Each structure stands twice: as C-alpha cells, then as structure tokens.
mmCIF file of C-alpha atoms and ligand atoms in Angstrom:
data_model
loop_
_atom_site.group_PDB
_atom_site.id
_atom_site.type_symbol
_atom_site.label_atom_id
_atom_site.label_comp_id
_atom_site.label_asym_id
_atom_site.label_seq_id
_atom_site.Cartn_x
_atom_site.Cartn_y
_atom_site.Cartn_z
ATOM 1 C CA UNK A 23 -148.213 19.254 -134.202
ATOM 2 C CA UNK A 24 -149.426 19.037 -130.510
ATOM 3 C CA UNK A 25 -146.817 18.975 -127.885
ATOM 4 C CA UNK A 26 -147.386 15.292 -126.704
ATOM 5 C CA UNK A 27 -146.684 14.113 -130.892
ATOM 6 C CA UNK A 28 -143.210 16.269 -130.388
ATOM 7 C CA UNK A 29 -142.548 14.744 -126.877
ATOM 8 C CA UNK A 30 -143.227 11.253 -128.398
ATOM 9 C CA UNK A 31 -140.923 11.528 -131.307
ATOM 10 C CA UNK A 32 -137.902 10.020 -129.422
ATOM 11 C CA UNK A 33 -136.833 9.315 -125.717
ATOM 12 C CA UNK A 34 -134.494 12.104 -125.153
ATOM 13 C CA UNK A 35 -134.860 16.036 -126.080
ATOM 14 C CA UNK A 36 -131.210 17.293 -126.912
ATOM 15 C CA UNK A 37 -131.309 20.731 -124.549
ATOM 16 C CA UNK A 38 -128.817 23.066 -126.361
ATOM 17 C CA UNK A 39 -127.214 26.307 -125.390
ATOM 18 C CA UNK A 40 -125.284 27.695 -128.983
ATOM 19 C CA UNK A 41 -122.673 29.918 -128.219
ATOM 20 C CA UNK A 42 -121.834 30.232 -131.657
ATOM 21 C CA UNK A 43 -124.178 30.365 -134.653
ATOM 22 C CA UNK A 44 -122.095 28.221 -137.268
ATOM 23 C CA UNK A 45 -121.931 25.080 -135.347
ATOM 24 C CA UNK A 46 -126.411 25.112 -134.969
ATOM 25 C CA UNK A 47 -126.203 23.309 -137.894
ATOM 26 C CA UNK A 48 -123.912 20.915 -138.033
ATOM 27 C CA UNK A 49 -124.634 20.301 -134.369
ATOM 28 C CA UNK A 50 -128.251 19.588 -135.229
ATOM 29 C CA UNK A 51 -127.530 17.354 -137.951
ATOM 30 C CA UNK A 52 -125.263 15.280 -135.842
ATOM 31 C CA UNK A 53 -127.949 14.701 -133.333
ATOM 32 C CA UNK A 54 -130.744 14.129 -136.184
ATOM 33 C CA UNK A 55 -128.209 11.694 -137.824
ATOM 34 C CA UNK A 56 -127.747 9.540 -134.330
ATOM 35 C CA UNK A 57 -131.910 9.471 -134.201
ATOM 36 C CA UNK A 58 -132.889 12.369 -131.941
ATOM 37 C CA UNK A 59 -134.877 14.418 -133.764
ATOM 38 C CA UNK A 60 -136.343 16.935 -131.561
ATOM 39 C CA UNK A 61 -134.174 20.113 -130.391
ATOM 40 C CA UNK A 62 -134.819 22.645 -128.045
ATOM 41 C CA UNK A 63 -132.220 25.852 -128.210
ATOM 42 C CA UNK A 64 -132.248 27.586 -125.214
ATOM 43 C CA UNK A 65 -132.923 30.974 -125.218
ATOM 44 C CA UNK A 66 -129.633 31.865 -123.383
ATOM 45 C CA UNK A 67 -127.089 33.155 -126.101
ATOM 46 C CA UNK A 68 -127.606 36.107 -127.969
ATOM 47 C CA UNK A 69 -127.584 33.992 -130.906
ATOM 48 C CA UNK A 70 -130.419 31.827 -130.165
ATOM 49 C CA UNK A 71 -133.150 33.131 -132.278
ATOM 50 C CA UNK A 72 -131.053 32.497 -135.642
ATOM 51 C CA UNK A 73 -130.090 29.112 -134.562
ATOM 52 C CA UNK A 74 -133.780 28.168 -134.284
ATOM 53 C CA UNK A 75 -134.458 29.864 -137.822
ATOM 54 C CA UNK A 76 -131.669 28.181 -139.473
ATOM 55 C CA UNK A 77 -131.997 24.669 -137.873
ATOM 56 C CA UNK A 78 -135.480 24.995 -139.256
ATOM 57 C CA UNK A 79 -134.964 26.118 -142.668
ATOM 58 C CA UNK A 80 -131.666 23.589 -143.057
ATOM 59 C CA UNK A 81 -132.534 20.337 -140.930
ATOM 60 C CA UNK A 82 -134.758 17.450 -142.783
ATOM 61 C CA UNK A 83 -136.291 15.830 -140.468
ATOM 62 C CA UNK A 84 -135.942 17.922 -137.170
ATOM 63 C CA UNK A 85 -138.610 19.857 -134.790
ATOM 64 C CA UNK A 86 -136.683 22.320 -133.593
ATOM 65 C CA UNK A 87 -138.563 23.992 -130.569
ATOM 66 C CA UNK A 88 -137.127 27.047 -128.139
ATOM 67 C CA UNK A 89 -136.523 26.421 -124.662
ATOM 68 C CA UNK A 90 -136.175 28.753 -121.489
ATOM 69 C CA UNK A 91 -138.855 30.873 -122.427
ATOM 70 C CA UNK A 92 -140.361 32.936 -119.892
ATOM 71 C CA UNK A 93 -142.930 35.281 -121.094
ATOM 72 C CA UNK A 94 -145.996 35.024 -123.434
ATOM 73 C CA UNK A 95 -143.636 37.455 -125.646
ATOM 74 C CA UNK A 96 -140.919 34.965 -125.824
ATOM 75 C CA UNK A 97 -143.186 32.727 -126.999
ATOM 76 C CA UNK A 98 -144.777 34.544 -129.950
ATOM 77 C CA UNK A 99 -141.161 35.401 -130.727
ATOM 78 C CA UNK A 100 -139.876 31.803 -130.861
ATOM 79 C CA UNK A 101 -142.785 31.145 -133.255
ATOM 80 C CA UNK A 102 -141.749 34.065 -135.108
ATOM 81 C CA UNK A 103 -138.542 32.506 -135.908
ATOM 82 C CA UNK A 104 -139.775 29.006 -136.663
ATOM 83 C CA UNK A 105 -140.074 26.873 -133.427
ATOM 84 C CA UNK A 106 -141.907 24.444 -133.712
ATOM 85 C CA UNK A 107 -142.722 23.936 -129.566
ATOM 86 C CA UNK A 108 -141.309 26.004 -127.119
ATOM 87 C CA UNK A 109 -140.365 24.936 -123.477
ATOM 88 C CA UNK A 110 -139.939 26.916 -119.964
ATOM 89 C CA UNK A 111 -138.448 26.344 -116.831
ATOM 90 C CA UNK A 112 -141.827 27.202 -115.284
ATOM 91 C CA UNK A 113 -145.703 27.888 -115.343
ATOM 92 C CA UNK A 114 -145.848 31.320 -117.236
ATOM 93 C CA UNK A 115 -148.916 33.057 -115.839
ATOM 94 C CA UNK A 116 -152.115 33.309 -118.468
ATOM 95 C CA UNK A 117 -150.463 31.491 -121.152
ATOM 96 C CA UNK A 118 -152.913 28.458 -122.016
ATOM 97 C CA UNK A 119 -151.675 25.550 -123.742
ATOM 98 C CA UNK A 120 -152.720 26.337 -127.643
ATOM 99 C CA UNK A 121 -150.969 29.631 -128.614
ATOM 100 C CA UNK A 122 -148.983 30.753 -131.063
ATOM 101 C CA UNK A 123 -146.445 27.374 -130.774
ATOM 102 C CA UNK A 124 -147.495 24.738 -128.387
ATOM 103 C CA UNK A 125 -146.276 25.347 -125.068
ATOM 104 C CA UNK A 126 -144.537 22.578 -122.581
ATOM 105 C CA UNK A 127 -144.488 24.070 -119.013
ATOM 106 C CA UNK A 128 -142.608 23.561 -116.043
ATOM 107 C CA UNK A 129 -143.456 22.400 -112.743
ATOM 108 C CA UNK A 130 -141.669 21.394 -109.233
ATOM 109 C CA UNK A 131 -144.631 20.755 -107.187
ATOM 110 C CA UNK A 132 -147.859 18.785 -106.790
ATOM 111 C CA UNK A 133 -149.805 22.772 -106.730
ATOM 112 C CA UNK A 134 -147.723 23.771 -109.422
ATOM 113 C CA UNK A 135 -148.990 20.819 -111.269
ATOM 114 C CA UNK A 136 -152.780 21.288 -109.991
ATOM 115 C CA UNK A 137 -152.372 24.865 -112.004
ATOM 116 C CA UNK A 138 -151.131 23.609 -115.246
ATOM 117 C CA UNK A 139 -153.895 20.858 -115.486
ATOM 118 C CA UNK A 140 -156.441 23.922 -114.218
ATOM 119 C CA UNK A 141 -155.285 25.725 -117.183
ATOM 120 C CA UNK A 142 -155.588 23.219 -119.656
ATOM 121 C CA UNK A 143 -152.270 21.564 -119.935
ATOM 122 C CA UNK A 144 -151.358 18.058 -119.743
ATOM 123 C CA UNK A 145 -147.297 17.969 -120.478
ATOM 124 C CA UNK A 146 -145.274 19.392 -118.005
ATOM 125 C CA UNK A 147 -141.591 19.157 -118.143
ATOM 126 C CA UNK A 148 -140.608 18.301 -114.155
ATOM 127 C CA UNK A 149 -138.091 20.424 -113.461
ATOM 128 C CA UNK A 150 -135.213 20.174 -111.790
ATOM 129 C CA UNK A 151 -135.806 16.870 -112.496
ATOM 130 C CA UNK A 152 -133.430 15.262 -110.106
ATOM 131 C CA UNK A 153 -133.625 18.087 -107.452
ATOM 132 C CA UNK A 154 -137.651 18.196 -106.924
ATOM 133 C CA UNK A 155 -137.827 14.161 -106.550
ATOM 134 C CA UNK A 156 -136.781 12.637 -109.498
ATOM 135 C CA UNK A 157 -138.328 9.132 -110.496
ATOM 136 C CA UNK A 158 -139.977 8.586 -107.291
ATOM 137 C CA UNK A 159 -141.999 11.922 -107.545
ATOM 138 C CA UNK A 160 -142.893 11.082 -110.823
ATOM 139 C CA UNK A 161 -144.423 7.878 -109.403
ATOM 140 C CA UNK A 162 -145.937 9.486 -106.585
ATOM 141 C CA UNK A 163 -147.791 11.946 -109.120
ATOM 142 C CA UNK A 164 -149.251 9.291 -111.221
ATOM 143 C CA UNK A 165 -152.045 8.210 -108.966
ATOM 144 C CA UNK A 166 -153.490 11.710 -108.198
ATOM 145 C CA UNK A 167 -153.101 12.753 -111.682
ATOM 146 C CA UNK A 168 -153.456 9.932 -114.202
ATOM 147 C CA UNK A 169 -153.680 12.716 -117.034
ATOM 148 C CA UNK A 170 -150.361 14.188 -116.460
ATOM 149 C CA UNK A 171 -147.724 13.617 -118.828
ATOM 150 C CA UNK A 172 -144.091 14.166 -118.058
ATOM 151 C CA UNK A 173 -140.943 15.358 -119.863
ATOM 152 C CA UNK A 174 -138.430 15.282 -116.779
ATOM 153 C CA UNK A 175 -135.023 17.509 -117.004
ATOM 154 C CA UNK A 176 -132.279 18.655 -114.833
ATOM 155 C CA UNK A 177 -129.589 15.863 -113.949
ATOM 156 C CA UNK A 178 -130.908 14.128 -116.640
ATOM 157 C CA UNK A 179 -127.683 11.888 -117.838
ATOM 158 C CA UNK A 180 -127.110 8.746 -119.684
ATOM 159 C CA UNK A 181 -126.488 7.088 -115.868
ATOM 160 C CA UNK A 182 -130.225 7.558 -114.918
ATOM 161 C CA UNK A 183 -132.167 8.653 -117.914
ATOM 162 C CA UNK A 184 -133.978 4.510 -118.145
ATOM 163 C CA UNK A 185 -135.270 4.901 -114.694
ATOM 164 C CA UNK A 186 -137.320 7.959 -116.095
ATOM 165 C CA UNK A 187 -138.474 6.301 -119.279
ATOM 166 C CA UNK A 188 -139.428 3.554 -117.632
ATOM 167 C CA UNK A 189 -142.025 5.111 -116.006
ATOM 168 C CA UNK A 190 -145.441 5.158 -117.521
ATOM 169 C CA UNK A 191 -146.224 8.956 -117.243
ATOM 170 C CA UNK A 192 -142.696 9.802 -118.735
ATOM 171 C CA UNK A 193 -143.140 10.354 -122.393
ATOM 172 C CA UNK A 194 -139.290 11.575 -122.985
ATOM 173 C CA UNK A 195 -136.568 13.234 -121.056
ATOM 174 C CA UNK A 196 -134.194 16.465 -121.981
ATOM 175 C CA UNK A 197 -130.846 16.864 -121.084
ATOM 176 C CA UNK A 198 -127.520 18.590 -122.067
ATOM 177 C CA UNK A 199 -125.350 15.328 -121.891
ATOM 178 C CA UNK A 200 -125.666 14.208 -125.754
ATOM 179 C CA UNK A 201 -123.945 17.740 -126.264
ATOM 180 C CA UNK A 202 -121.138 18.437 -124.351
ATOM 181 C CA UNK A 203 -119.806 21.794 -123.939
ATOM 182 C CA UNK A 204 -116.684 20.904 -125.148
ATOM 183 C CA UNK A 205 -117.519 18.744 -127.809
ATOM 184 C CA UNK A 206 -119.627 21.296 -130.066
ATOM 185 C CA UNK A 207 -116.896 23.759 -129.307
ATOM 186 C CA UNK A 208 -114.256 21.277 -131.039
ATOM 187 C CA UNK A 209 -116.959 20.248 -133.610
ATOM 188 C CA UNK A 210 -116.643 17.065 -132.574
ATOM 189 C CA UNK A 211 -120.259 15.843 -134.025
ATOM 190 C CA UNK A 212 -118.958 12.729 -135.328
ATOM 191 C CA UNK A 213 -118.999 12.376 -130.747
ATOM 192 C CA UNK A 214 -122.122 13.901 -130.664
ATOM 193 C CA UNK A 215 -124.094 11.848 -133.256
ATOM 194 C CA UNK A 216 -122.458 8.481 -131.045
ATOM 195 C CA UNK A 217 -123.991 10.063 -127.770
ATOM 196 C CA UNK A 218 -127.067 10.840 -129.435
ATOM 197 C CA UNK A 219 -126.867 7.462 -131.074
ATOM 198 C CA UNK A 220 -126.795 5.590 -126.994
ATOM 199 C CA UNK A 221 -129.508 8.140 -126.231
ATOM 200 C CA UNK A 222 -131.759 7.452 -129.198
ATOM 201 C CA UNK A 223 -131.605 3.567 -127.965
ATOM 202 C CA UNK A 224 -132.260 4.184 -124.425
ATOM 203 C CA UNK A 225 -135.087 3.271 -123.312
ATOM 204 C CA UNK A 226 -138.003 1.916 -126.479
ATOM 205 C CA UNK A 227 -141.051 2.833 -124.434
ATOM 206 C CA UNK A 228 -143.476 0.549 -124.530
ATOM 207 C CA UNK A 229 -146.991 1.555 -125.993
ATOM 208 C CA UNK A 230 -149.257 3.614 -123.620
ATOM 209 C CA UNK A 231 -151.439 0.411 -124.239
ATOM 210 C CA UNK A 232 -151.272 -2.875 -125.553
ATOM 211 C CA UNK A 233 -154.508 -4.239 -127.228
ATOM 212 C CA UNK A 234 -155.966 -7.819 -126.575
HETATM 213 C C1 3PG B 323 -131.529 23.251 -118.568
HETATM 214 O O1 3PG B 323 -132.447 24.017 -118.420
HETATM 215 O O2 3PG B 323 -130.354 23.603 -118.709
HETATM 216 C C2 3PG B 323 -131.924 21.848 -118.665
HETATM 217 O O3 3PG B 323 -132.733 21.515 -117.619
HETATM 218 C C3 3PG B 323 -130.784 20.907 -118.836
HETATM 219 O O4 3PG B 323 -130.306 20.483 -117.639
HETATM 220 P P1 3PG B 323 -129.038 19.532 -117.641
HETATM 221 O O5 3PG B 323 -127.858 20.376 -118.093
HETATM 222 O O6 3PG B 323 -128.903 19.095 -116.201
HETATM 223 O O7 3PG B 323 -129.288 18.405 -118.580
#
C-alpha cells in the first residue's frame, strides 16, 4: 500500500499512546467499528511494539501503522512487527520514501518541506499542526508546491479538524481527541467508537478532481 492509499482511507488518523497492552484491541476495534480505520501507535510506551503486532494480527479491516519514529532503525523495527506505515514527528536524515514500510515525514517549514520533496517524498504530516501555521500555512504552501500532500497534526480536535479537510492539499488529519486518555483507561469504547463515529463523518472530501 503506498502512503497516500493509507492517508486516503478516512479523514482522521486515530494517534494512540497504549499504556496498557490489553485495551490495543478493544480500543482498535472501537475506532474501526465507528469508521476510522487507520491507526498509528505511538512509539512512546514500552508496550508499543506488541500493540502494533496484535492490532495487526486481530483487527479486520485496520492499517495499523507506528508513529513517533525517529530513526531508520525504528522503522525497520515497526515493519518487523507488522506496521503497515509508519509516521515521525520529523524529516529522518537518508531515509527515502520506499523502505521497509512506507514512511510519512514531518515537516514545520517551507525548507523542511523543500527537503522531503528533494528526497522523493510527497506526504508530509505538518507538524505541530496548529503551532507552525495551521490552515493558513497549509494554504500558503499549496501554490509553491502543488505536489505536496498533507496529513496535518498537533491541536488537531473535533473544533477545527473541517477547516483542515477542507483544504485541497489535506488528504486526512491525526489527532488524539477520538481517544481520550481517560476514556481507554475506563474502557469506555462504546465513547470511543461515538467520537470516532463524529470523526469518521467530518469532513467527505471531495474528489481530487471531478471529470466533465
Ligand atoms: C502527537 O504526536 O502526539 C500527535 O501530534 C497528536 O497530537 P494531539 O494530541 O494534539 O492530537
């Protein structure tokens, strides 16, 4: 799968930090069941890797990709384990985008961006979204660089997430909001799959182009 049929998949990326390997999942069938089906587990917990495996091996239906991954060795590990994509907070120097898993970068600025596209990627995931700029950098890229492709995150939330998709270079957005802290410690899903549920209906993008 390349990264822009993942990214396409559905408006908003659930982005997960598991504390706790039992609730990965339940916790990723209750967002599969409320329509998102792409998941990216954090590399943050200790627990991460087997969260990834198991989501793999025991969720029809979902991609299940790593996120804050930070070194090319990260990456070959997340593929190790099953991820499908893997995601990082930044540009991770000499890693191209085919590899092991495909690879969605982060970027903050308009050089930042100029390196990506150097090296052959055209996904980025804008990050921190609402610090660097927001919606109006977004639109402010999409002149100079008509083949960029954008996955914004970072004070993403339900409040502002249709400004982003509403944008034509904004494929999908990630956020933590459909799966709050508190809720997935509770095992609340039947919560979560309702937020994912709102999130799933966001925003229908329209088509990148309309024929006729
Ligand atoms: C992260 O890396 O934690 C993501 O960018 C999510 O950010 P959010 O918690 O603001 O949605």
């Amino acid at each position: 799968m390349k990264i822009q049929d993942i990214l396409t998949r559905a408006p908003v990326i659930p982005v997960l930090i598991i504390e706790d390997v039992a609730h990965a999942v339940p916790l990723g069938r209750a967002l599969v069941e409320g329509g998102l089906s792409v998941l990216e587990i954090t590399m943050r917990t200790p627990v991460a890797s087997e969260c990834i495996a198991r989501m793999t091996g025991e969720i029809e239906g979902a991609v299940v990709g790593a996120g804050t991954v930070l070194t090319p060795s990260m990456r070959q590990a997340a593929a190790d384990v099953g991820a499908r994509f893997v995601v990082s907070p930044g540009l991770i120097e000499g890693e191209e985008a085919e590899g092991p898993v495909p690879l969605l970068p982060g970027i903050a600025t308009a050089t930042e961006l100029m390196a990506g596209l150097a090296a052959g990627f055209e996904c980025f995931k804008l990050f921190p979204a609402n610090v660097v700029g927001g919606p109006g950098a977004l639109k402010a890229y999409a002149s100079p660089f008509p083949q960029a492709k954008f996955c914004p995150t970072g004070g993403v939330s339900a409040a502002n997430a249709a400004e982003y998709l509403a944008l034509p270079n904004v494929l999908c957005v990630g956020g933590s909001w459909v799966a709050p802290t508190d809720a997935v410690r509770a095992g609340d899903w039947g919560r979560i799959t309702a937020l994912a549920r709102e999130a799933a209906a966001l925003a229908p993008r329209p088509p990148a182009s309309v024929e006729g």
